[in-house]
């Protein structure tokens, strides 16, 4: 069976080194996921940091190392190029890579710092005919896909509550150029997974191409006590034709990291987050005569691993084979970014 070649631009945490985190489910980086896929051959790692280059070469002696995209393509022509640089370099590196016309680009989330930059990436993608897979990892995880399938069995959707807890400042206008704030860095995952669930509720199949969230109302804004320009907490409320009540709670003042989703239907419920997934269905109550209660659905058995990174890379292979569409596209990434910009605009008013 045909093998595809790949290169990773940006061999930092998500690009490479998280592959050595003993607590994380592995593979947990682009390099490790590519190396573990039998259909892929890693040709090169690219980074401007000479120390990163040396460390990478020491651990990967048979993989080439380059300092720029130009140097990469002067020496080889990978089928897949991963763009795993910091957010503030997404635009320049993505445009550089797209102009070289690989078969596929895997772009780290968020798509860009803002919609204006995202539009330039989209234009280049069309110009050079290069499709883009965005690494919103939960779209590929077994547990979140099971949840997306299960919500079709729990009656009509009543509410979706998504919550993010972090110690990183939620929004800081002084960090616009770097993207170093949680609303963008982590909030993109929260918004995207809500959109993913709504897409799976949309029987028309048009969800990926239109706005699923409407009528935004931003409440509970909590600002830093020392610098009022910095936002530490907020809740964004939305409605949708697919679910009447949707709330996105984001905290940047928690002393722990958490990510969770609670979807309530008229006949069941799904609760899923970091390290757990619980599914409930309507059954005759064991507590009250003549009533029904929600009970844990014991028929759902999930694999020990979510496969979030391995499945993402496999989706790239399947797409190039012509067997599967991309599960996380440039457009779905832009949809998430649009919601984040809408929230940010409310914070600045």
Short mmCIF file of C-alpha atoms in Angstrom, two decimals:
data_model
loop_
_atom_site.label_atom_id
_atom_site.label_comp_id
_atom_site.label_asym_id
_atom_site.label_seq_id
_atom_site.Cartn_x
_atom_site.Cartn_y
_atom_site.Cartn_z
CA UNK A 1 0.00 0.00 0.00
CA UNK A 2 1.24 3.49 -0.88
CA UNK A 3 3.12 5.47 1.74
CA UNK A 4 2.91 9.23 2.14
CA UNK A 5 5.74 11.47 3.28
CA UNK A 6 5.43 14.18 5.92
CA UNK A 7 7.32 17.06 7.52
CA UNK A 8 6.60 18.98 10.72
CA UNK A 9 7.24 22.73 10.84
CA UNK A 10 7.60 23.70 14.48
CA UNK A 11 9.15 21.00 16.64
CA UNK A 12 8.14 22.43 20.01
CA UNK A 13 5.54 21.01 22.39
CA UNK A 14 2.64 20.05 20.15
CA UNK A 15 4.96 19.46 17.23
CA UNK A 16 7.22 17.01 19.02
CA UNK A 17 8.10 17.14 22.73
CA UNK A 18 4.66 16.33 24.21
CA UNK A 19 5.36 12.89 22.81
CA UNK A 20 7.53 12.34 25.89
CA UNK A 21 4.89 13.33 28.46
CA UNK A 22 4.41 10.10 30.43
CA UNK A 23 1.03 11.20 31.79
CA UNK A 24 -0.54 11.97 28.42
CA UNK A 25 -2.17 9.44 26.15
CA UNK A 26 0.34 8.76 23.40
CA UNK A 27 0.93 9.71 20.70
CA UNK A 28 0.53 13.29 21.90
CA UNK A 29 2.46 15.20 19.23
CA UNK A 30 2.56 15.41 15.47
CA UNK A 31 5.99 13.83 15.16
CA UNK A 32 5.08 10.83 17.30
CA UNK A 33 1.71 10.32 15.61
CA UNK A 34 3.33 10.38 12.17
CA UNK A 35 6.10 7.99 13.21
CA UNK A 36 3.56 5.53 14.62
CA UNK A 37 1.44 5.48 11.47
CA UNK A 38 2.57 2.71 9.11
CA UNK A 39 1.37 4.63 6.08
CA UNK A 40 3.53 7.66 6.78
CA UNK A 41 7.23 8.40 6.60
CA UNK A 42 8.60 11.41 8.47
CA UNK A 43 11.11 13.18 6.25
CA UNK A 44 11.96 16.25 8.28
CA UNK A 45 11.50 18.52 11.26
CA UNK A 46 11.74 22.28 10.75
CA UNK A 47 12.46 24.93 13.36
CA UNK A 48 14.26 28.27 13.60
CA UNK A 49 15.56 27.37 17.08
CA UNK A 50 19.01 25.77 16.80
CA UNK A 51 18.67 24.08 20.20
CA UNK A 52 15.39 22.49 19.12
CA UNK A 53 17.08 21.30 15.94
CA UNK A 54 19.93 19.68 17.86
CA UNK A 55 17.62 17.97 20.35
CA UNK A 56 15.39 16.70 17.56
CA UNK A 57 18.30 15.35 15.52
CA UNK A 58 19.73 13.57 18.53
CA UNK A 59 16.45 11.71 19.10
CA UNK A 60 15.67 11.27 15.40
CA UNK A 61 19.02 10.62 13.68
CA UNK A 62 17.44 9.35 10.46
CA UNK A 63 15.14 12.35 10.01
CA UNK A 64 16.41 15.53 8.34
CA UNK A 65 16.34 18.86 10.16
CA UNK A 66 15.95 22.25 8.50
CA UNK A 67 15.74 25.84 9.69
CA UNK A 68 13.11 27.11 7.24
CA UNK A 69 10.29 26.07 4.92
CA UNK A 70 12.41 27.20 2.00
CA UNK A 71 15.27 24.91 3.03
CA UNK A 72 12.80 22.06 3.52
CA UNK A 73 11.45 22.27 -0.02
CA UNK A 74 14.88 22.79 -1.53
CA UNK A 75 15.73 19.31 -0.25
CA UNK A 76 12.47 17.35 -0.42
CA UNK A 77 8.77 17.52 -1.36
CA UNK A 78 6.64 16.05 1.45
CA UNK A 79 3.06 15.07 0.71
CA UNK A 80 1.87 16.36 4.09
CA UNK A 81 3.22 19.41 5.91
CA UNK A 82 2.25 20.06 9.51
CA UNK A 83 2.24 23.71 10.62
CA UNK A 84 2.74 23.56 14.39
CA UNK A 85 4.30 26.96 15.08
CA UNK A 86 3.09 29.54 17.61
CA UNK A 87 -0.16 31.35 16.80
CA UNK A 88 1.57 34.57 15.81
CA UNK A 89 3.47 32.72 13.05
CA UNK A 90 0.53 30.75 11.66
CA UNK A 91 -0.19 33.17 8.83
CA UNK A 92 3.34 33.61 7.48
CA UNK A 93 4.29 29.94 7.75
CA UNK A 94 0.97 28.67 6.39
CA UNK A 95 1.18 30.97 3.37
CA UNK A 96 4.77 29.89 2.74
CA UNK A 97 3.88 26.20 2.93
CA UNK A 98 0.71 26.52 0.82
CA UNK A 99 2.67 28.23 -1.96
CA UNK A 100 4.78 25.05 -2.27
CA UNK A 101 1.64 23.01 -3.09
CA UNK A 102 1.92 19.91 -0.89
CA UNK A 103 -0.96 17.44 -1.08
CA UNK A 104 -2.26 18.38 2.37
CA UNK A 105 -1.52 20.82 5.17
CA UNK A 106 -2.27 19.96 8.80
CA UNK A 107 -2.69 23.27 10.63
CA UNK A 108 -2.60 23.55 14.40
CA UNK A 109 -5.50 25.29 16.09
CA UNK A 110 -6.50 28.06 16.22
CA UNK A 111 -6.49 28.68 12.47
CA UNK A 112 -5.01 32.15 12.95
CA UNK A 113 -4.89 35.08 15.35
CA UNK A 114 -8.05 36.55 13.82
CA UNK A 115 -10.54 36.22 10.97
CA UNK A 116 -8.64 38.64 8.74
CA UNK A 117 -5.57 36.39 8.82
CA UNK A 118 -7.73 33.28 8.48
CA UNK A 119 -9.25 34.72 5.29
CA UNK A 120 -5.76 35.07 3.79
CA UNK A 121 -4.99 31.43 4.58
CA UNK A 122 -8.31 30.38 3.04
CA UNK A 123 -7.56 32.40 -0.10
CA UNK A 124 -4.12 30.80 -0.45
CA UNK A 125 -5.59 27.34 0.11
CA UNK A 126 -7.95 27.91 -2.82
CA UNK A 127 -5.29 29.55 -5.01
CA UNK A 128 -2.85 26.66 -4.70
CA UNK A 129 -5.48 23.93 -4.44
CA UNK A 130 -4.17 22.64 -1.10
CA UNK A 131 -6.71 21.26 1.39
CA UNK A 132 -6.20 21.99 5.10
CA UNK A 133 -6.94 19.76 8.08
CA UNK A 134 -7.19 21.73 11.36
CA UNK A 135 -6.11 19.88 14.50
CA UNK A 136 -9.16 20.39 16.70
CA UNK A 137 -8.28 17.09 18.31
CA UNK A 138 -11.58 16.20 20.00
CA UNK A 139 -13.27 15.77 16.62
CA UNK A 140 -11.09 12.68 16.17
CA UNK A 141 -11.38 11.18 19.67
CA UNK A 142 -13.39 7.99 20.14
CA UNK A 143 -15.16 9.30 23.25
CA UNK A 144 -16.33 12.57 21.69
CA UNK A 145 -17.45 10.77 18.54
CA UNK A 146 -19.45 8.35 20.67
CA UNK A 147 -21.01 11.36 22.40
CA UNK A 148 -21.84 12.93 19.04
CA UNK A 149 -23.59 9.73 17.98
CA UNK A 150 -25.34 9.24 21.33
CA UNK A 151 -26.97 12.68 21.39
CA UNK A 152 -29.10 11.56 18.45
CA UNK A 153 -30.63 8.97 20.81
CA UNK A 154 -31.53 11.25 23.74
CA UNK A 155 -34.57 12.95 22.27
CA UNK A 156 -34.69 16.65 21.51
CA UNK A 157 -31.71 18.67 22.68
CA UNK A 158 -32.64 20.94 25.60
CA UNK A 159 -29.33 22.45 26.61
CA UNK A 160 -25.59 22.31 26.01
CA UNK A 161 -23.27 23.56 28.73
CA UNK A 162 -19.56 23.71 27.91
CA UNK A 163 -17.01 24.76 30.51
CA UNK A 164 -13.32 25.58 30.44
CA UNK A 165 -11.21 26.11 33.57
CA UNK A 166 -7.67 27.47 33.41
CA UNK A 167 -5.23 29.66 35.30
CA UNK A 168 -4.19 31.49 32.12
CA UNK A 169 -5.68 34.96 31.58
CA UNK A 170 -8.80 34.60 29.49
CA UNK A 171 -8.27 37.75 27.45
CA UNK A 172 -5.66 40.48 27.40
CA UNK A 173 -5.76 43.13 24.64
CA UNK A 174 -1.99 43.51 24.97
CA UNK A 175 -1.60 39.88 23.86
CA UNK A 176 -3.38 40.33 20.53
CA UNK A 177 -0.17 40.03 18.52
CA UNK A 178 0.98 36.87 20.27
CA UNK A 179 -2.31 35.10 20.88
CA UNK A 180 -1.14 34.25 24.41
CA UNK A 181 -4.55 34.21 26.08
CA UNK A 182 -6.90 31.34 26.90
CA UNK A 183 -9.95 32.57 24.96
CA UNK A 184 -8.00 31.89 21.76
CA UNK A 185 -5.58 29.17 22.89
CA UNK A 186 -8.09 26.92 24.73
CA UNK A 187 -11.43 28.52 23.92
CA UNK A 188 -11.08 27.42 20.31
CA UNK A 189 -11.39 23.79 21.48
CA UNK A 190 -14.48 24.56 23.58
CA UNK A 191 -16.30 26.38 20.80
CA UNK A 192 -15.29 23.85 18.16
CA UNK A 193 -16.53 20.83 20.08
CA UNK A 194 -19.89 22.52 20.67
CA UNK A 195 -20.13 23.22 16.94
CA UNK A 196 -19.15 19.60 16.26
CA UNK A 197 -22.02 18.35 18.42
CA UNK A 198 -24.46 20.70 16.69
CA UNK A 199 -23.23 19.55 13.29
CA UNK A 200 -24.14 16.00 14.30
CA UNK A 201 -27.63 17.12 15.31
CA UNK A 202 -28.14 18.83 11.97
CA UNK A 203 -29.92 16.30 9.75
CA UNK A 204 -29.75 18.65 6.77
CA UNK A 205 -25.98 18.12 6.61
CA UNK A 206 -25.42 21.86 6.13
CA UNK A 207 -24.07 22.52 9.62
CA UNK A 208 -20.43 22.79 8.58
CA UNK A 209 -21.25 25.58 6.14
CA UNK A 210 -23.45 27.88 8.16
CA UNK A 211 -23.65 29.61 11.52
CA UNK A 212 -25.11 27.27 14.14
CA UNK A 213 -24.96 29.71 17.05
CA UNK A 214 -27.00 32.91 17.18
CA UNK A 215 -28.26 35.65 19.50
CA UNK A 216 -25.10 35.99 21.63
CA UNK A 217 -25.32 37.35 25.16
CA UNK A 218 -22.12 37.73 27.17
CA UNK A 219 -22.57 37.77 30.96
CA UNK A 220 -20.60 37.17 34.14
CA UNK A 221 -17.55 39.10 32.95
CA UNK A 222 -14.97 39.08 35.73
CA UNK A 223 -11.94 41.31 35.26
CA UNK A 224 -8.53 41.13 36.85
CA UNK A 225 -8.52 43.11 40.08
CA UNK A 226 -5.17 44.75 39.32
CA UNK A 227 -5.63 45.34 35.60
CA UNK A 228 -9.24 45.84 34.51
CA UNK A 229 -8.33 45.42 30.85
CA UNK A 230 -7.59 41.73 31.50
CA UNK A 231 -10.63 39.42 31.55
CA UNK A 232 -10.48 36.39 33.85
CA UNK A 233 -13.95 34.90 33.45
CA UNK A 234 -17.10 35.07 31.31
CA UNK A 235 -20.14 33.16 30.13
CA UNK A 236 -21.40 33.36 26.55
CA UNK A 237 -25.04 32.39 25.98
CA UNK A 238 -26.37 31.38 22.57
CA UNK A 239 -29.47 29.92 20.97
CA UNK A 240 -29.70 27.62 17.97
CA UNK A 241 -32.34 26.02 15.78
CA UNK A 242 -30.89 22.72 17.00
CA UNK A 243 -30.78 23.49 20.73
CA UNK A 244 -32.55 26.38 22.52
CA UNK A 245 -29.98 26.92 25.27
CA UNK A 246 -26.21 26.86 24.80
CA UNK A 247 -23.74 28.31 27.29
CA UNK A 248 -19.97 28.56 27.15
CA UNK A 249 -18.40 29.23 30.54
CA UNK A 250 -14.69 30.07 30.50
CA UNK A 251 -12.54 30.75 33.53
CA UNK A 252 -9.01 32.08 33.53
CA UNK A 253 -8.76 32.34 37.30
CA UNK A 254 -9.05 28.68 38.29
CA UNK A 255 -6.14 26.94 39.96
CA UNK A 256 -6.60 23.83 37.84
CA UNK A 257 -7.23 22.91 34.21
CA UNK A 258 -10.57 21.43 33.23
CA UNK A 259 -12.65 20.90 30.10
CA UNK A 260 -16.19 19.51 30.13
CA UNK A 261 -19.38 19.25 28.12
CA UNK A 262 -22.89 18.51 29.42
CA UNK A 263 -25.61 17.83 26.83
CA UNK A 264 -29.17 17.35 28.06
CA UNK A 265 -31.91 15.88 25.89
CA UNK A 266 -35.56 15.16 26.57
CA UNK A 267 -34.74 11.45 27.02
CA UNK A 268 -31.10 11.32 28.05
CA UNK A 269 -27.86 13.06 28.84
CA UNK A 270 -24.16 13.03 27.93
CA UNK A 271 -21.44 14.29 30.28
CA UNK A 272 -17.92 14.24 28.88
CA UNK A 273 -14.63 15.88 29.74
CA UNK A 274 -10.95 15.28 30.39
CA UNK A 275 -10.65 11.63 31.38
CA UNK A 276 -14.33 10.69 31.59
CA UNK A 277 -17.44 10.09 29.48
CA UNK A 278 -20.86 9.25 30.94
CA UNK A 279 -24.01 8.37 29.00
CA UNK A 280 -27.52 8.34 30.46
CA UNK A 281 -30.88 7.19 29.11
CA UNK A 282 -34.51 7.41 30.22
CA UNK A 283 -35.67 4.32 32.14
CA UNK A 284 -38.52 3.51 34.53
CA UNK A 285 -37.55 5.01 37.85
CA UNK A 286 -36.36 2.81 40.72
CA UNK A 287 -37.11 5.66 43.12
CA UNK A 288 -40.63 6.83 42.25
CA UNK A 289 -43.66 4.80 41.07
CA UNK A 290 -45.02 6.05 37.78
CA UNK A 291 -41.96 8.15 36.99
CA UNK A 292 -38.97 7.84 34.71
CA UNK A 293 -35.38 8.73 35.64
CA UNK A 294 -32.07 8.96 33.84
CA UNK A 295 -29.88 5.93 34.41
CA UNK A 296 -26.36 5.21 33.26
CA UNK A 297 -26.28 3.40 29.93
CA UNK A 298 -24.07 0.39 30.60
CA UNK A 299 -24.14 -0.73 26.98
CA UNK A 300 -21.65 1.97 26.02
CA UNK A 301 -18.12 0.65 26.34
CA UNK A 302 -15.31 2.92 25.20
CA UNK A 303 -11.76 1.85 24.32
CA UNK A 304 -9.08 2.66 26.88
CA UNK A 305 -7.48 5.14 24.52
CA UNK A 306 -9.34 8.01 22.85
CA UNK A 307 -7.02 7.88 19.82
CA UNK A 308 -7.31 11.65 19.40
CA UNK A 309 -3.91 12.24 17.76
CA UNK A 310 -3.53 8.89 16.03
CA UNK A 311 -7.01 9.22 14.52
CA UNK A 312 -6.29 12.72 13.28
CA UNK A 313 -3.23 11.55 11.37
CA UNK A 314 -5.14 8.53 10.06
CA UNK A 315 -7.86 10.88 8.79
CA UNK A 316 -5.17 12.66 6.77
CA UNK A 317 -4.10 9.34 5.25
CA UNK A 318 -7.67 8.28 4.51
CA UNK A 319 -8.34 11.64 2.86
CA UNK A 320 -5.32 11.35 0.59
CA UNK A 321 -6.45 7.82 -0.27
CA UNK A 322 -9.78 9.30 -1.35
CA UNK A 323 -11.65 7.16 1.20
CA UNK A 324 -12.75 9.73 3.79
CA UNK A 325 -13.48 13.46 3.96
CA UNK A 326 -11.54 15.63 6.40
CA UNK A 327 -13.26 15.64 9.82
CA UNK A 328 -11.86 19.02 10.80
CA UNK A 329 -11.57 21.50 7.95
CA UNK A 330 -10.32 25.03 7.49
CA UNK A 331 -13.96 26.17 7.38
CA UNK A 332 -14.93 24.52 10.68
CA UNK A 333 -11.82 26.10 12.21
CA UNK A 334 -12.87 29.50 10.87
CA UNK A 335 -16.39 28.95 12.28
CA UNK A 336 -14.91 28.51 15.76
CA UNK A 337 -12.70 31.56 15.33
CA UNK A 338 -15.71 33.65 14.29
CA UNK A 339 -17.50 32.82 17.56
CA UNK A 340 -14.38 33.74 19.56
CA UNK A 341 -14.12 37.08 17.78
CA UNK A 342 -17.79 37.73 18.53
CA UNK A 343 -17.14 37.11 22.22
CA UNK A 344 -14.00 39.24 22.17
CA UNK A 345 -15.86 42.15 20.56
CA UNK A 346 -18.33 42.13 23.46
CA UNK A 347 -15.44 42.34 25.93
CA UNK A 348 -14.04 45.43 24.23
CA UNK A 349 -17.33 47.36 24.16
#
